[in-house]
Coordinates of C-alpha atoms in Angstrom, one line a residue:
M1 CA 85.3 112.7 91.6
C2 CA 82.9 109.7 91.5
K3 CA 83.6 106.5 89.7
K4 CA 80.7 104.3 88.7
Q5 CA 81.4 100.6 88.6
Q6 CA 79.9 98.2 86.1
L7 CA 79.2 94.8 87.9
R8 CA 78.9 91.3 86.6
V9 CA 77.0 88.5 88.3
P10 CA 79.4 85.7 89.3
M11 CA 78.6 82.3 88.0
D12 CA 80.7 80.3 90.4
E13 CA 82.7 80.8 93.7
E14 CA 85.9 81.6 91.8
E15 CA 84.2 84.5 90.0
L16 CA 82.6 85.6 93.3
R17 CA 85.9 85.8 95.1
Q18 CA 87.5 87.6 92.1
L19 CA 84.7 90.1 92.2
Q20 CA 85.3 90.6 95.9
D21 CA 89.0 91.2 95.2
D22 CA 88.0 93.7 92.4
F23 CA 85.7 95.5 94.8
Y24 CA 88.4 95.9 97.4
K25 CA 91.0 97.1 94.8
I26 CA 88.7 99.7 93.3
A27 CA 87.5 101.0 96.7
R28 CA 91.1 101.1 98.0
E29 CA 92.4 103.0 95.0
G30 CA 89.6 105.5 95.3
F31 CA 90.2 105.9 99.0
M32 CA 93.9 106.5 98.6
K33 CA 93.2 109.1 96.0
N34 CA 90.4 110.7 98.1
E35 CA 87.9 109.9 95.3
L36 CA 84.4 108.7 95.9
V37 CA 83.5 105.3 94.4
N38 CA 80.0 104.5 93.3
F39 CA 78.9 100.8 93.5
K40 CA 75.4 100.2 92.1
N41 CA 73.5 97.1 91.0
L42 CA 74.8 95.3 94.1
K43 CA 71.5 93.5 94.8
E44 CA 71.8 91.3 91.7
V45 CA 75.2 90.2 92.8
A46 CA 74.2 89.8 96.5
F47 CA 71.3 87.4 95.7
C48 CA 72.7 85.4 92.8
D49 CA 72.7 81.6 93.3
T50 CA 76.5 81.5 93.9
N51 CA 76.4 84.0 96.7
I52 CA 73.3 82.5 98.3
I53 CA 75.1 79.1 98.4
T54 CA 78.2 80.6 99.8
A55 CA 76.3 82.4 102.5
I56 CA 74.4 79.3 103.6
H57 CA 77.6 77.2 103.6
K58 CA 79.2 79.7 106.0
L59 CA 76.2 80.1 108.3
K60 CA 75.6 76.3 108.7
A61 CA 78.9 76.0 110.5
N62 CA 78.0 78.5 113.1
R63 CA 76.7 77.3 116.5
G64 CA 73.9 79.9 116.1
S65 CA 72.5 77.9 113.1
R66 CA 70.9 75.6 115.6
T67 CA 69.2 78.5 117.5
P68 CA 65.7 79.2 116.1
G69 CA 64.2 82.6 115.7
V70 CA 60.6 83.5 116.4
D71 CA 59.4 81.2 113.6
D72 CA 61.2 78.2 115.1
E73 CA 63.1 77.4 111.9
V74 CA 66.7 76.2 112.0
M75 CA 69.3 75.9 109.3
R76 CA 69.5 72.1 109.3
D77 CA 65.8 71.2 109.1
D78 CA 64.4 74.1 107.2
I79 CA 67.2 74.9 104.7
L80 CA 69.8 72.1 104.3
E81 CA 67.3 69.3 104.2
Q82 CA 64.9 71.0 101.8
D83 CA 64.8 70.9 98.0
Y84 CA 67.5 72.9 96.3
D85 CA 65.3 74.9 93.9
E86 CA 62.8 75.6 96.6
V87 CA 65.4 77.1 98.9
I88 CA 66.9 79.4 96.2
T89 CA 63.5 80.5 95.1
R90 CA 62.3 81.2 98.6
I91 CA 65.3 83.5 99.3
K92 CA 64.9 85.3 96.1
E93 CA 61.2 85.8 96.6
A94 CA 61.9 87.0 100.2
V95 CA 64.1 89.9 99.0
E96 CA 61.8 91.1 96.3
H97 CA 59.9 93.3 98.7
Y98 CA 61.9 92.5 101.8
I99 CA 60.3 92.7 105.2
P100 CA 62.2 91.0 108.0
H101 CA 60.6 88.8 110.6
F102 CA 60.3 89.7 114.3
I103 CA 63.6 89.5 116.3
K104 CA 63.7 87.2 119.3
R105 CA 65.2 88.9 122.3
V106 CA 67.3 87.0 124.8
Y107 CA 69.6 88.2 127.6
I108 CA 73.1 86.7 128.2
P109 CA 75.4 87.6 131.2
K110 CA 78.3 89.9 130.6
T111 CA 81.6 88.2 131.5
G112 CA 82.8 89.1 135.0
T113 CA 79.7 91.1 135.9
T114 CA 76.1 90.5 137.0
E115 CA 74.8 92.7 134.1
L116 CA 72.9 91.2 131.2
R117 CA 73.6 91.9 127.5
P118 CA 70.6 92.0 125.2
L119 CA 71.0 89.8 122.1
G120 CA 68.7 89.8 119.1
I121 CA 68.2 86.5 117.2
P122 CA 66.9 87.0 113.6
C123 CA 65.1 84.2 111.9
T124 CA 67.1 81.8 109.7
I125 CA 66.0 83.3 106.4
D126 CA 66.9 86.8 107.6
R127 CA 70.3 85.6 108.7
I128 CA 70.9 84.3 105.1
V129 CA 69.7 87.6 103.6
Q130 CA 72.1 89.5 106.0
E131 CA 75.0 87.3 105.1
C132 CA 74.4 87.7 101.4
I133 CA 74.6 91.5 101.7
R134 CA 77.5 91.4 104.1
N135 CA 79.5 89.1 101.8
I136 CA 79.2 91.7 99.0
I137 CA 79.6 95.0 100.7
E138 CA 82.4 94.0 103.2
P139 CA 85.3 94.2 100.6
I140 CA 84.2 97.8 99.7
L141 CA 84.1 98.9 103.3
E142 CA 87.1 97.0 104.4
A143 CA 89.2 99.0 101.9
Q144 CA 88.4 102.2 103.7
F145 CA 88.6 101.2 107.4
F146 CA 91.3 102.4 109.8
D147 CA 94.4 100.2 110.0
H148 CA 94.2 100.0 113.7
S149 CA 90.5 99.0 114.0
Y150 CA 90.5 95.3 114.9
G151 CA 87.0 94.2 115.9
F152 CA 85.0 91.9 113.7
R153 CA 87.2 92.2 110.7
P154 CA 88.7 89.4 108.6
L155 CA 92.2 88.2 109.6
R156 CA 92.1 90.5 112.7
N157 CA 91.6 89.7 116.4
A158 CA 91.8 91.1 119.9
H159 CA 95.4 89.9 120.4
Q160 CA 96.5 92.3 117.6
A161 CA 94.7 95.2 119.3
Y162 CA 96.3 94.4 122.6
E163 CA 99.8 94.2 121.0
R164 CA 99.2 97.5 119.2
V165 CA 98.5 99.3 122.5
C166 CA 101.6 97.8 124.1
N167 CA 103.7 98.6 121.1
V168 CA 102.6 102.3 121.0
I169 CA 103.3 102.8 124.7
H170 CA 106.6 101.0 124.6
S171 CA 107.9 102.7 121.4
T172 CA 106.8 106.2 122.1
G173 CA 107.2 106.3 125.9
Y174 CA 103.8 108.0 126.2
N175 CA 102.1 107.0 129.3
W176 CA 98.7 108.8 129.3
V177 CA 95.8 106.7 128.0
I178 CA 92.1 107.6 127.5
E179 CA 90.1 104.4 128.2
G180 CA 87.0 105.1 126.2
D181 CA 83.5 103.8 126.6
V182 CA 80.3 104.8 124.7
T183 CA 77.1 104.6 126.7
Q184 CA 74.9 101.8 125.2
F185 CA 76.5 102.1 121.8
F186 CA 74.5 99.4 119.9
D187 CA 71.3 100.7 121.3
T188 CA 71.9 104.3 120.2
V189 CA 73.2 104.0 116.6
N190 CA 71.4 106.6 114.5
H191 CA 70.0 105.0 111.4
N192 CA 70.2 108.0 109.1
I193 CA 73.8 108.7 110.0
L194 CA 74.6 105.0 109.4
L195 CA 72.9 104.9 106.0
G196 CA 74.6 108.2 105.0
A197 CA 78.0 106.7 106.0
L198 CA 77.3 103.6 103.8
Y199 CA 76.4 105.8 100.9
H200 CA 79.5 108.0 101.3
M201 CA 81.7 104.9 101.4
G202 CA 80.3 103.7 98.0
I203 CA 77.3 101.5 98.8
Q204 CA 75.0 103.5 96.5
D205 CA 72.5 100.8 95.5
R206 CA 69.4 102.3 97.1
R207 CA 67.7 98.8 97.1
I208 CA 70.5 97.4 99.4
L209 CA 70.4 100.6 101.6
Q210 CA 66.6 100.2 101.9
M211 CA 67.0 96.5 102.9
I212 CA 69.6 97.5 105.6
K213 CA 67.2 100.2 106.8
V214 CA 64.3 97.8 107.3
M215 CA 66.7 95.3 109.0
L216 CA 67.7 98.1 111.5
K217 CA 64.0 98.8 112.1
A218 CA 63.0 95.2 112.5
E219 CA 60.5 94.8 115.4
V220 CA 61.5 92.9 118.5
M221 CA 59.0 90.3 119.7
N222 CA 56.9 91.5 122.7
E223 CA 58.7 94.8 122.9
I224 CA 58.4 98.3 121.3
L225 CA 56.7 98.5 117.9
F226 CA 59.5 100.1 115.9
N227 CA 63.2 100.6 116.4
D228 CA 64.1 104.2 115.5
I229 CA 67.7 103.9 116.7
G230 CA 70.1 101.1 117.5
T231 CA 71.3 98.0 115.7
P232 CA 70.5 94.6 117.3
Q233 CA 73.5 92.7 118.8
G234 CA 73.3 89.2 117.3
G235 CA 72.6 90.2 113.7
I236 CA 75.0 88.8 111.1
I237 CA 75.6 92.2 109.6
S238 CA 75.5 94.3 112.9
P239 CA 79.3 94.1 113.6
L240 CA 80.1 95.4 110.1
L241 CA 77.6 98.2 110.4
A242 CA 79.1 99.1 113.8
N243 CA 82.5 99.6 112.2
V244 CA 81.0 101.7 109.5
Y245 CA 79.3 103.9 112.1
L246 CA 82.5 104.4 114.1
N247 CA 84.7 104.9 111.1
K248 CA 83.9 108.6 111.3
F249 CA 85.2 108.6 114.8
D250 CA 88.4 106.8 113.7
N251 CA 89.0 109.5 111.0
F252 CA 88.4 112.3 113.5
I253 CA 91.2 111.0 115.7
I254 CA 93.8 109.9 113.2
R255 CA 93.6 113.0 111.0
E256 CA 95.1 114.9 113.9
W257 CA 98.2 112.8 114.2
E258 CA 98.6 109.3 112.8
E259 CA 97.5 110.3 109.3
K260 CA 97.8 114.0 109.5
K261 CA 98.0 115.8 106.2
L262 CA 100.9 118.4 106.1
K263 CA 100.7 121.2 103.7
N264 CA 104.3 122.3 104.3
V265 CA 106.3 119.2 105.2
S266 CA 109.6 121.1 104.7
R267 CA 108.7 123.2 107.7
Y268 CA 109.0 120.0 109.8
C269 CA 111.2 117.6 107.8
K270 CA 114.9 118.3 106.9
T271 CA 114.4 116.8 103.4
G272 CA 111.6 119.1 102.5
K273 CA 110.0 116.3 100.5
S274 CA 106.8 114.6 101.3
K275 CA 106.9 112.1 98.5
G276 CA 108.0 108.7 99.8
K277 CA 108.2 110.0 103.4
K278 CA 106.8 107.4 105.8
T279 CA 104.1 108.4 108.2
G280 CA 106.1 107.1 111.1
S281 CA 109.2 109.2 110.3
I282 CA 107.0 112.3 109.9
Q283 CA 105.5 111.6 113.4
K284 CA 109.0 111.3 114.9
T285 CA 110.0 114.7 113.3
L286 CA 106.8 116.3 114.5
K287 CA 107.5 115.2 118.1
K288 CA 110.7 117.3 117.9
K289 CA 109.7 120.2 115.7
A290 CA 106.1 120.7 116.6
P291 CA 105.8 120.2 120.4
N292 CA 102.5 122.0 120.5
M293 CA 100.7 119.3 118.5
K294 CA 98.8 116.7 120.5
P295 CA 100.0 113.1 119.8
A296 CA 97.0 110.7 119.6
Y297 CA 97.3 107.0 118.8
L298 CA 94.0 105.3 118.5
V299 CA 93.4 101.6 118.9
R300 CA 89.8 100.3 118.5
Y301 CA 88.1 97.0 118.9
A302 CA 84.4 97.4 118.0
D303 CA 83.1 99.9 120.6
D304 CA 86.1 99.3 122.9
W305 CA 88.8 101.9 122.3
C306 CA 91.7 103.7 123.8
V307 CA 93.9 106.7 122.8
V308 CA 97.5 107.0 123.8
T309 CA 98.9 110.5 124.2
S310 CA 101.9 112.4 125.7
S311 CA 100.5 114.3 128.7
L312 CA 97.6 114.7 131.1
E313 CA 96.7 118.1 129.5
N314 CA 96.6 116.6 126.1
A315 CA 94.5 113.7 127.3
R316 CA 91.9 116.1 128.9
K317 CA 91.7 118.2 125.7
L318 CA 91.3 115.1 123.6
K319 CA 88.6 113.6 125.8
R320 CA 86.7 116.9 125.7
R321 CA 86.9 117.1 121.9
I322 CA 85.9 113.4 121.6
R323 CA 82.9 113.9 123.7
I324 CA 81.8 116.9 121.6
F325 CA 82.4 115.0 118.3
L326 CA 80.5 111.9 119.4
K327 CA 77.5 113.9 120.5
T328 CA 77.4 116.3 117.5
H329 CA 78.3 114.0 114.6
L330 CA 77.3 110.5 115.8
K331 CA 74.6 111.2 118.5
L332 CA 76.5 109.1 121.0
E333 CA 77.2 109.8 124.6
L334 CA 80.6 109.3 126.3
S335 CA 80.2 107.4 129.6
D336 CA 81.5 109.6 132.4
S337 CA 81.9 106.7 134.8
K338 CA 83.7 104.3 132.4
T339 CA 85.8 106.8 130.4
R340 CA 89.0 107.3 132.3
I341 CA 92.3 109.1 131.9
T342 CA 95.1 106.8 133.2
N343 CA 98.8 107.1 133.8
V344 CA 100.0 103.6 133.0
K345 CA 103.1 104.1 135.0
K346 CA 100.9 104.4 138.1
K347 CA 97.9 102.4 137.4
A348 CA 97.0 99.6 134.9
I349 CA 94.5 100.3 132.1
K350 CA 91.9 97.7 131.2
F351 CA 91.4 96.7 127.5
L352 CA 89.8 93.7 126.0
G353 CA 90.0 91.6 129.2
F354 CA 93.7 92.5 129.9
Q355 CA 95.4 94.9 132.3
I356 CA 98.4 96.8 131.0
K357 CA 100.8 98.6 133.2
A358 CA 104.2 100.2 132.6
R359 CA 107.3 100.2 134.8
A360 CA 110.8 101.6 134.4
G361 CA 113.1 99.4 132.4
K362 CA 115.9 99.2 130.0
S363 CA 114.4 100.2 126.6
R364 CA 114.7 103.1 124.3
S365 CA 111.6 104.7 125.8
G366 CA 112.7 103.8 129.3
I367 CA 109.6 101.7 130.1
I368 CA 108.6 98.0 130.0
L369 CA 105.0 96.8 129.7
Q370 CA 103.4 94.2 132.0
G371 CA 100.3 92.4 130.9
K372 CA 97.9 90.5 133.0
P373 CA 94.3 89.1 132.6
D374 CA 91.8 91.6 133.9
K375 CA 91.3 90.7 137.5
D376 CA 87.4 91.0 137.5
K377 CA 86.9 89.2 134.2
F378 CA 89.3 86.5 135.0
A379 CA 87.6 85.9 138.4
G380 CA 84.3 85.6 136.5
K381 CA 85.7 83.0 134.2
V382 CA 87.1 81.1 137.2
R383 CA 83.6 81.1 138.8
E384 CA 82.3 79.6 135.6
L385 CA 84.9 76.8 135.8
K386 CA 83.9 76.0 139.3
K387 CA 80.2 75.7 138.2
S388 CA 81.4 73.2 135.5
I389 CA 83.4 71.2 138.2
H390 CA 80.3 70.9 140.4
E391 CA 78.4 69.6 137.4
F392 CA 80.7 66.5 137.6
K393 CA 78.5 65.4 140.5
M394 CA 75.4 65.1 138.3
S395 CA 76.9 62.5 135.9
G396 CA 74.8 59.4 135.6
N397 CA 77.6 57.2 134.3
I398 CA 81.3 57.2 133.3
S399 CA 80.6 58.3 129.7
E400 CA 78.7 61.3 130.8
L401 CA 81.4 62.2 133.3
I402 CA 84.1 62.0 130.6
H403 CA 82.0 64.2 128.4
K404 CA 81.7 66.8 131.1
I405 CA 85.5 66.6 131.7
N406 CA 86.1 67.2 128.0
L407 CA 83.8 70.2 128.0
Y408 CA 85.7 71.6 131.1
N409 CA 89.0 71.0 129.5
C410 CA 87.8 72.9 126.4
K411 CA 86.9 75.9 128.5
V412 CA 90.2 75.9 130.2
R413 CA 92.2 75.7 127.0
G414 CA 90.0 78.5 125.5
M415 CA 90.8 80.7 128.4
L416 CA 94.5 80.0 128.3
N417 CA 94.8 80.5 124.5
Y418 CA 93.2 83.9 124.9
Y419 CA 95.3 85.1 127.8
K420 CA 98.6 83.5 126.9
I421 CA 99.9 86.7 125.3
A422 CA 99.8 88.5 128.7
S423 CA 103.4 88.5 130.1
H424 CA 102.3 87.7 133.6
I425 CA 99.8 85.0 132.7
N426 CA 101.7 82.3 134.8
H427 CA 101.6 84.4 137.9
T428 CA 97.9 85.0 137.5
V429 CA 96.8 81.4 137.0
G430 CA 99.2 80.1 139.7
K431 CA 97.2 82.0 142.3
V432 CA 94.0 80.0 141.6
N433 CA 95.2 76.7 140.2
F434 CA 95.9 75.0 143.5
S435 CA 92.4 75.6 144.9
L436 CA 90.8 74.6 141.6
S437 CA 92.8 71.4 141.4
R438 CA 91.8 70.4 145.0
L439 CA 88.1 71.1 144.2
I440 CA 88.3 68.9 141.2
F441 CA 89.8 66.0 143.1
K442 CA 87.3 66.4 145.9
V443 CA 84.3 66.4 143.6
L444 CA 85.5 63.4 141.5
C445 CA 86.1 61.4 144.7
R446 CA 82.4 61.6 145.6
N447 CA 81.6 59.3 142.7
K448 CA 82.2 55.9 144.4
S449 CA 82.0 53.9 141.2
T450 CA 84.9 55.9 139.7
K451 CA 88.6 55.4 140.5
V452 CA 90.3 58.8 141.0
K453 CA 94.0 59.4 141.3
W454 CA 96.7 62.0 141.1
I455 CA 98.9 61.1 138.1
P456 CA 101.4 62.9 135.9
A457 CA 99.6 64.7 133.0
K458 CA 101.9 63.0 130.5
D459 CA 100.4 59.6 131.5
T460 CA 96.8 60.6 130.6
R461 CA 95.2 59.7 127.3
N462 CA 93.4 62.9 126.6
L463 CA 94.8 66.2 125.3
P464 CA 98.1 64.5 124.2
E465 CA 99.5 67.6 122.5
I466 CA 99.3 69.5 125.8
H467 CA 99.7 66.9 128.5
K468 CA 102.7 65.1 127.0
E469 CA 104.9 68.1 127.9
H470 CA 104.0 68.2 131.6
S471 CA 105.0 65.9 134.5
Q472 CA 102.8 67.9 137.0
V473 CA 100.2 65.6 138.6
I474 CA 96.5 66.3 137.8
A475 CA 93.3 64.6 139.0
A476 CA 92.3 61.8 136.6
I477 CA 89.7 59.0 136.4
R478 CA 90.2 55.5 135.3
Y479 CA 88.4 54.4 132.1
K480 CA 89.0 50.8 130.9
D481 CA 92.8 50.6 130.9
F482 CA 93.8 54.2 130.6
W483 CA 93.4 57.5 132.5
I484 CA 91.4 60.6 131.6
G485 CA 92.8 63.8 133.2
V486 CA 91.2 67.1 134.1
T487 CA 93.7 69.6 132.7
S488 CA 95.4 72.3 134.7
L489 CA 95.5 76.1 134.4
N490 CA 99.2 75.9 134.9
F491 CA 99.6 74.3 131.5
V492 CA 100.2 77.6 129.7
R493 CA 103.3 79.3 128.3
W494 CA 103.6 83.0 127.5
E495 CA 103.7 83.7 123.8
A496 CA 104.7 87.1 122.4
G497 CA 101.9 88.5 120.3
K498 CA 102.5 89.7 116.8
L499 CA 101.5 93.1 115.4
K500 CA 99.0 93.2 112.5
N501 CA 100.5 93.8 109.1
P502 CA 98.0 96.1 107.4
K503 CA 98.9 94.6 104.0
E504 CA 97.6 91.2 105.2
I505 CA 94.1 91.4 103.6
I506 CA 91.8 88.6 102.7
Y507 CA 90.6 90.4 99.6
S508 CA 94.0 90.6 97.8
P509 CA 96.3 87.9 96.5
E510 CA 99.3 89.6 98.2
G511 CA 97.4 89.9 101.5
R512 CA 96.4 86.2 101.4
E513 CA 100.0 85.2 100.7
L514 CA 101.3 87.2 103.7
Y515 CA 98.6 85.5 105.9
K516 CA 99.8 82.1 104.6
I517 CA 103.4 82.9 105.4
R518 CA 102.5 84.1 108.9
T519 CA 100.1 81.3 109.9
G520 CA 100.8 78.4 107.5
K521 CA 97.1 78.5 106.7
Q522 CA 95.5 79.3 103.3
R523 CA 92.1 80.1 102.0
S524 CA 89.9 77.1 101.2
L525 CA 89.7 76.2 97.5
N526 CA 86.9 77.7 95.4
R527 CA 83.8 75.6 95.4
K528 CA 83.5 73.9 92.1
D529 CA 80.2 74.8 90.4
L530 CA 79.1 71.4 89.1
T531 CA 76.3 71.3 86.6
L532 CA 72.9 70.3 88.1
S533 CA 71.7 68.8 84.8
V534 CA 72.2 65.2 86.0
R535 CA 70.3 65.9 89.2
Y536 CA 66.9 65.0 88.0
S537 CA 67.9 61.7 86.4
E538 CA 69.6 60.7 89.7
I539 CA 66.4 61.5 91.7
I540 CA 64.0 59.8 89.2
S541 CA 66.1 56.6 89.3
H542 CA 65.4 56.2 93.0
S543 CA 62.3 55.7 95.0
K544 CA 60.7 58.8 96.8
S545 CA 62.1 57.7 100.1
I546 CA 65.7 57.6 98.8
S547 CA 65.3 60.8 96.7
K548 CA 65.0 62.8 100.0
I549 CA 68.8 62.5 100.4
Y550 CA 69.2 64.7 97.3
N551 CA 68.5 67.9 99.2
F552 CA 70.0 71.4 99.3
E553 CA 73.0 70.2 101.4
F554 CA 73.8 67.5 98.8
F555 CA 74.0 69.9 95.9
M556 CA 75.8 72.5 98.0
N557 CA 78.5 70.0 99.1
R558 CA 79.1 68.5 95.6
G559 CA 81.6 71.3 94.8
Y560 CA 83.4 70.8 98.0
V561 CA 83.7 67.1 97.6
Y562 CA 85.1 67.7 94.1
N563 CA 87.8 69.9 95.7
V564 CA 88.6 67.4 98.4
D565 CA 89.1 64.7 95.7
K566 CA 91.1 67.2 93.6
G567 CA 88.9 66.7 90.7
R568 CA 89.7 63.0 90.4
C569 CA 87.4 60.0 90.3
R570 CA 87.6 58.1 93.6
L571 CA 87.4 54.9 91.6
C572 CA 89.7 55.1 88.6
G573 CA 91.8 58.0 89.9
N574 CA 91.7 59.9 86.6
V575 CA 90.9 63.6 86.4
I576 CA 87.3 64.3 85.4
D577 CA 87.7 66.9 82.6
N578 CA 84.0 67.4 81.7
D579 CA 81.7 68.8 84.5
T580 CA 78.7 67.0 83.0
D581 CA 80.5 63.7 83.6
V582 CA 80.7 64.3 87.4
E583 CA 78.5 62.3 89.7
I584 CA 78.6 62.1 93.5
H585 CA 78.4 58.8 95.2
H586 CA 76.9 58.2 98.7
I587 CA 79.3 55.8 100.5
N588 CA 76.8 55.0 103.3
T589 CA 73.2 55.3 102.3
V590 CA 71.5 54.5 105.6
L591 CA 73.0 57.3 107.7
P592 CA 70.6 59.8 109.3
I593 CA 69.5 62.6 107.0
D594 CA 71.5 65.2 109.0
V595 CA 74.9 63.4 108.3
I596 CA 74.4 61.5 105.1
N597 CA 75.3 64.5 102.8
R598 CA 78.4 65.6 104.7
V599 CA 81.6 65.8 102.6
Q600 CA 83.2 62.7 104.3
N601 CA 80.3 60.5 103.1
L602 CA 80.5 61.6 99.5
A603 CA 82.8 60.6 96.7
T604 CA 83.5 62.1 93.3
M605 CA 83.2 59.8 90.3
H606 CA 82.8 59.5 86.6
S607 CA 79.3 58.7 85.5
N608 CA 80.5 55.3 84.1
C609 CA 82.5 54.5 87.2
H610 CA 79.5 55.3 89.4
S611 CA 77.3 52.9 87.4
L612 CA 79.8 50.1 87.9
I613 CA 79.3 50.3 91.7
H614 CA 75.5 50.1 91.4
S615 CA 75.6 47.3 88.9
S616 CA 75.4 43.7 89.9
K617 CA 77.5 42.4 86.9
D618 CA 81.0 41.0 87.1
F619 CA 83.5 43.2 85.4
S620 CA 86.6 41.5 86.7
N621 CA 87.8 40.6 83.2
E622 CA 87.3 44.1 81.9
L623 CA 88.9 46.1 84.7
S624 CA 92.3 46.1 86.3
R625 CA 92.6 44.3 89.6
K626 CA 93.1 47.5 91.5
I627 CA 90.0 49.2 90.1
W628 CA 87.9 46.0 90.4
N629 CA 88.9 45.7 94.1
K630 CA 87.8 49.3 94.6
V631 CA 84.4 48.5 92.9
L632 CA 84.0 45.5 95.2
S633 CA 84.9 47.6 98.2
F634 CA 82.2 50.2 97.4
R635 CA 79.7 47.4 96.6
N636 CA 80.4 45.6 99.9
K637 CA 79.7 48.7 101.9
L638 CA 76.3 49.1 100.2
K639 CA 75.5 45.4 100.8
E640 CA 76.4 45.7 104.5
Q641 CA 73.9 48.6 104.8
K642 CA 71.1 46.5 103.1
L643 CA 71.7 43.7 105.6

């Protein structure tokens, strides 16, 4: 059965987010009932003003927004600092008969190896188009993805995938693992199969499918003329499309065990009733009553995956069937050299930068898991740290040296935050920390103008939340009357990871509440869609040089400023009930154009309150002392800038 969905164009971010929730709910209900869902007219929703603004707001925060494509455009100069109407019109015109620009090809090193990974960099306008589409189709697809697929999905991460593997091995006692690897996955994705998968999952607006098709076939600068297969790594929408493509593979594995449909449950279960029977309890019964079945627990992170099973024979059969399925249905090749069958009791498996090995212990399954950072990848990261240390030598002054120390410290904390869930992390870092610390001290001592000393970490000024807990001495440099320390790899504590709750979904109120309970974080407020009717009077009242500050970034950030101020006037403190009465004041008007329209430099005000600040009259007799003092404070800031 196919359900056709009638869509409405959202007028503000609140309606957009509600529409995403509705998409997820409808797609999920259809998926659970095994009914096809038909979503059409998606293009109008994807390229409405609200979704375009949301897409740009998200992309501008990415580091990649500063990286130009082949047209040398960047988000800051060519989108945020341009006229609002011109940007919106440009994007809408671009998608009328959409033809993507050439893709810039760069090569980046793979972690821990000498190999290079090809990365495709789309132009800025193409990234915006991709993000607009991704923002609309993701809720539909997310509702149908496998619970234990973790890569590039909202509210999911590599730690959860690692914990799932450990949990399966520990709880089942199964010790045979297929470590899977697909040969050049991103370069061999078949476009027709991918588009067919999107259509089958409910993306049935042929205009959107055609746009995705031309994105996939976008030409690479100075390389082959057309791409008949593959999806470029680096594209905004590529990770989502990769999950769509491999969703068939997920279903092929899980239908045999984790989500196996049983026609006659009574044959296996004592109750004889399938209704209300949990999948986990059915699997436990099957292990006892149906020993000929082949257990297979899949965990996937993008194109990295592993399958846990009960015996070497089952692992070999599964590997053979997986190879045939991938080749026949997805046109993919299983790598012979990298796809291994491993007994975790004898040898560690490698997954997402970790090594996992089992040993005998006191548990129900009789085994305990040991986790370590992958030896090769960790060594590669240590080499990168040593390069950063040697860069200390090339510091021209103390400020530059402190900047490089801060960058080094960020790299170290990033490493430790990723590997801290490995049970043997302290053992691993302890092996390299001593030599690294000696190298740091030796390099810093070469700078004769800098005082270097071993001091307790808690006595340094930087990284206070980390260093205050440690008395271990670290190398530090003197700056004015305090010390700046180079942090240690030893400053890490093992933290038990948490399994992913499949009900924790960003596209449902219940899922967002579960996320808030677990992390203490909550989704940002909906961007207030303030009227733009006052925009032209604001601009006309200023000279042309001043009017440049009223660019796309200004009008995009108005709604976020309103949220920060909780809808209250920064001057009088009252709630602004009428949207047409809202004006946004620039606190500092002489800042550079790239920072003048950031949220922290803007203030929400009533129109009348705003005019008080820009007036030169004395209103001390008409206003309360508190409000008048605020008016003077805002006026003084403007006067200081004129001086």
